[in-house]
Tab-separated table of C-alpha atoms in Angstrom:
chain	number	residue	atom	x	y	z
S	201	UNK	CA	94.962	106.578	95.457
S	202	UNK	CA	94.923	105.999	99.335
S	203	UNK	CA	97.755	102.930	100.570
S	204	UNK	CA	94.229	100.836	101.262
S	205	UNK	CA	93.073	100.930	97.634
S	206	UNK	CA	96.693	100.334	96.700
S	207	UNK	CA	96.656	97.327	98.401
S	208	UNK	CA	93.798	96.228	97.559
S	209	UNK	CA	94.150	96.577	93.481
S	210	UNK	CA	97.604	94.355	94.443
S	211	UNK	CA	95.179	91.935	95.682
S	212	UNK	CA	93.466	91.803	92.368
S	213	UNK	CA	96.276	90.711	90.430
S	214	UNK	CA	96.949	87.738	91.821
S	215	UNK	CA	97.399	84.298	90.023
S	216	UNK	CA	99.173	80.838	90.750
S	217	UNK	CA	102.557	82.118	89.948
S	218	UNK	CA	102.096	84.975	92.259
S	219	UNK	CA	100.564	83.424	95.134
S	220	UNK	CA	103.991	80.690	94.876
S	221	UNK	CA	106.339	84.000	94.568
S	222	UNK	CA	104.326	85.721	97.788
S	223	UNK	CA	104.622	82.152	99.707
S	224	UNK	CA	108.388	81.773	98.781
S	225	UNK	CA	108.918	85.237	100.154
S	226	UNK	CA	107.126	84.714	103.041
S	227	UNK	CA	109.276	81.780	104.274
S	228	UNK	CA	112.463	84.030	103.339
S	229	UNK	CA	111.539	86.518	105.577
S	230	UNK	CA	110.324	84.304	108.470
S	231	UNK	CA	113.434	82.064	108.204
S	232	UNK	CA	115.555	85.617	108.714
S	233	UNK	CA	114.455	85.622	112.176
S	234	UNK	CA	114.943	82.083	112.610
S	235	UNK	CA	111.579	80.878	113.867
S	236	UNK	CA	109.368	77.889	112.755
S	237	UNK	CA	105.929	79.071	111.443
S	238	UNK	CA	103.943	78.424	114.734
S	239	UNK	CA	106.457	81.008	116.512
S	240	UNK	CA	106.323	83.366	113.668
S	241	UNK	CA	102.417	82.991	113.304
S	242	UNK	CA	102.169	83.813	117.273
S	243	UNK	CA	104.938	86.673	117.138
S	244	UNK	CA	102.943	88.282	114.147
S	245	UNK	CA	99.757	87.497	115.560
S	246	UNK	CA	98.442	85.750	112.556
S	247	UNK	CA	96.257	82.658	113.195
S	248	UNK	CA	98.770	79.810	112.754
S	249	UNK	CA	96.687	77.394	110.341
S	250	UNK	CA	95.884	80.935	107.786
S	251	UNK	CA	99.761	81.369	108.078
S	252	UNK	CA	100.500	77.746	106.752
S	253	UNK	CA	98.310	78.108	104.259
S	254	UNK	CA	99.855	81.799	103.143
S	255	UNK	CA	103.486	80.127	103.388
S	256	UNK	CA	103.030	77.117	101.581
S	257	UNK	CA	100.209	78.814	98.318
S	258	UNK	CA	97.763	76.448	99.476
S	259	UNK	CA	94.897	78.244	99.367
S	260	UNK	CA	95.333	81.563	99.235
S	261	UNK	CA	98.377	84.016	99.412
S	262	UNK	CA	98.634	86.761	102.140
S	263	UNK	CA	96.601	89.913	101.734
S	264	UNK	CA	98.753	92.773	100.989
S	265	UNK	CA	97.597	94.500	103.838
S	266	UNK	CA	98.684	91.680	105.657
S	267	UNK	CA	102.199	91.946	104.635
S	268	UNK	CA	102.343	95.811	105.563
S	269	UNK	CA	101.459	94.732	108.728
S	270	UNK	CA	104.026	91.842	108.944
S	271	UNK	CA	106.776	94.409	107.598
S	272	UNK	CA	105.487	96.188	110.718
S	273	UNK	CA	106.715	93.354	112.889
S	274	UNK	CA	109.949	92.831	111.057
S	275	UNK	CA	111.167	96.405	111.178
S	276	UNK	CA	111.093	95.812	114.879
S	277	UNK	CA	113.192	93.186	114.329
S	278	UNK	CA	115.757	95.388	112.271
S	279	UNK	CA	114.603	93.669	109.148
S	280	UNK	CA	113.332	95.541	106.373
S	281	UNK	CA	111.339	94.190	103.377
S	282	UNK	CA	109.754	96.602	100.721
S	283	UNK	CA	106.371	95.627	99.912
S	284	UNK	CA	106.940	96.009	96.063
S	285	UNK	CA	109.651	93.136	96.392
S	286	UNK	CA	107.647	90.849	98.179
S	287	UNK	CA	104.539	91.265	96.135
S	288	UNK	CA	105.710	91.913	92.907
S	289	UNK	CA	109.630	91.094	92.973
S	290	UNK	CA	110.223	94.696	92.417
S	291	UNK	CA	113.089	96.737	94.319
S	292	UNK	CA	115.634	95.941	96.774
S	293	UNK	CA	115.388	92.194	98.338
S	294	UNK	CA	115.106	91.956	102.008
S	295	UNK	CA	118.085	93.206	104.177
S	296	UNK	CA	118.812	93.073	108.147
S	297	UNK	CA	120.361	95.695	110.269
């Protein structure tokens, strides 16, 4: 299975708890680079309102393939986040340089 299809099937098992889990995350790992979610939003060129949303489970939760490209942004940042933690609580928490 390619990493798009992989992603994608993640997608597909969403739920309430999940989406709450993915937003909790989400605001751990943006708070690591201590930004508010406007500058975070900008720096990971999400669209600012979609990014409340993601962070606070209001409507929906961010795509997986969203998050591998926010993991992207953090590794430039010397912070590394493994998608299987922050989508399924699997593996190693986040860590910094």
């Amino acid at each position: 299975m390619d990493k798009m299809a992989a992603l994608t099937n993640l997608d597909k098992q969403k739920n309430t708890d999940n989406q709450k889990t993915r937003a909790k995350r989400l605001k751990q790992v943006r708070r690591l680079l201590n930004m508010d979610r406007e500058e975070f939003a900008e720096y990971c060129h999400f669209n600012t309102v979609t990014y409340k949303d993601w962070e606070t489970a209001r409507r929906n939760t961010i795509p997986a393939a969203k998050a591998d490209e926010l993991f992207d942004y953090l590794k430039k940042e010397g912070i590394f986040v493994s998608l299987e933690w922050f989508l399924k609580g699997v593996g190693p928490e986040q860590n910094s340089r």
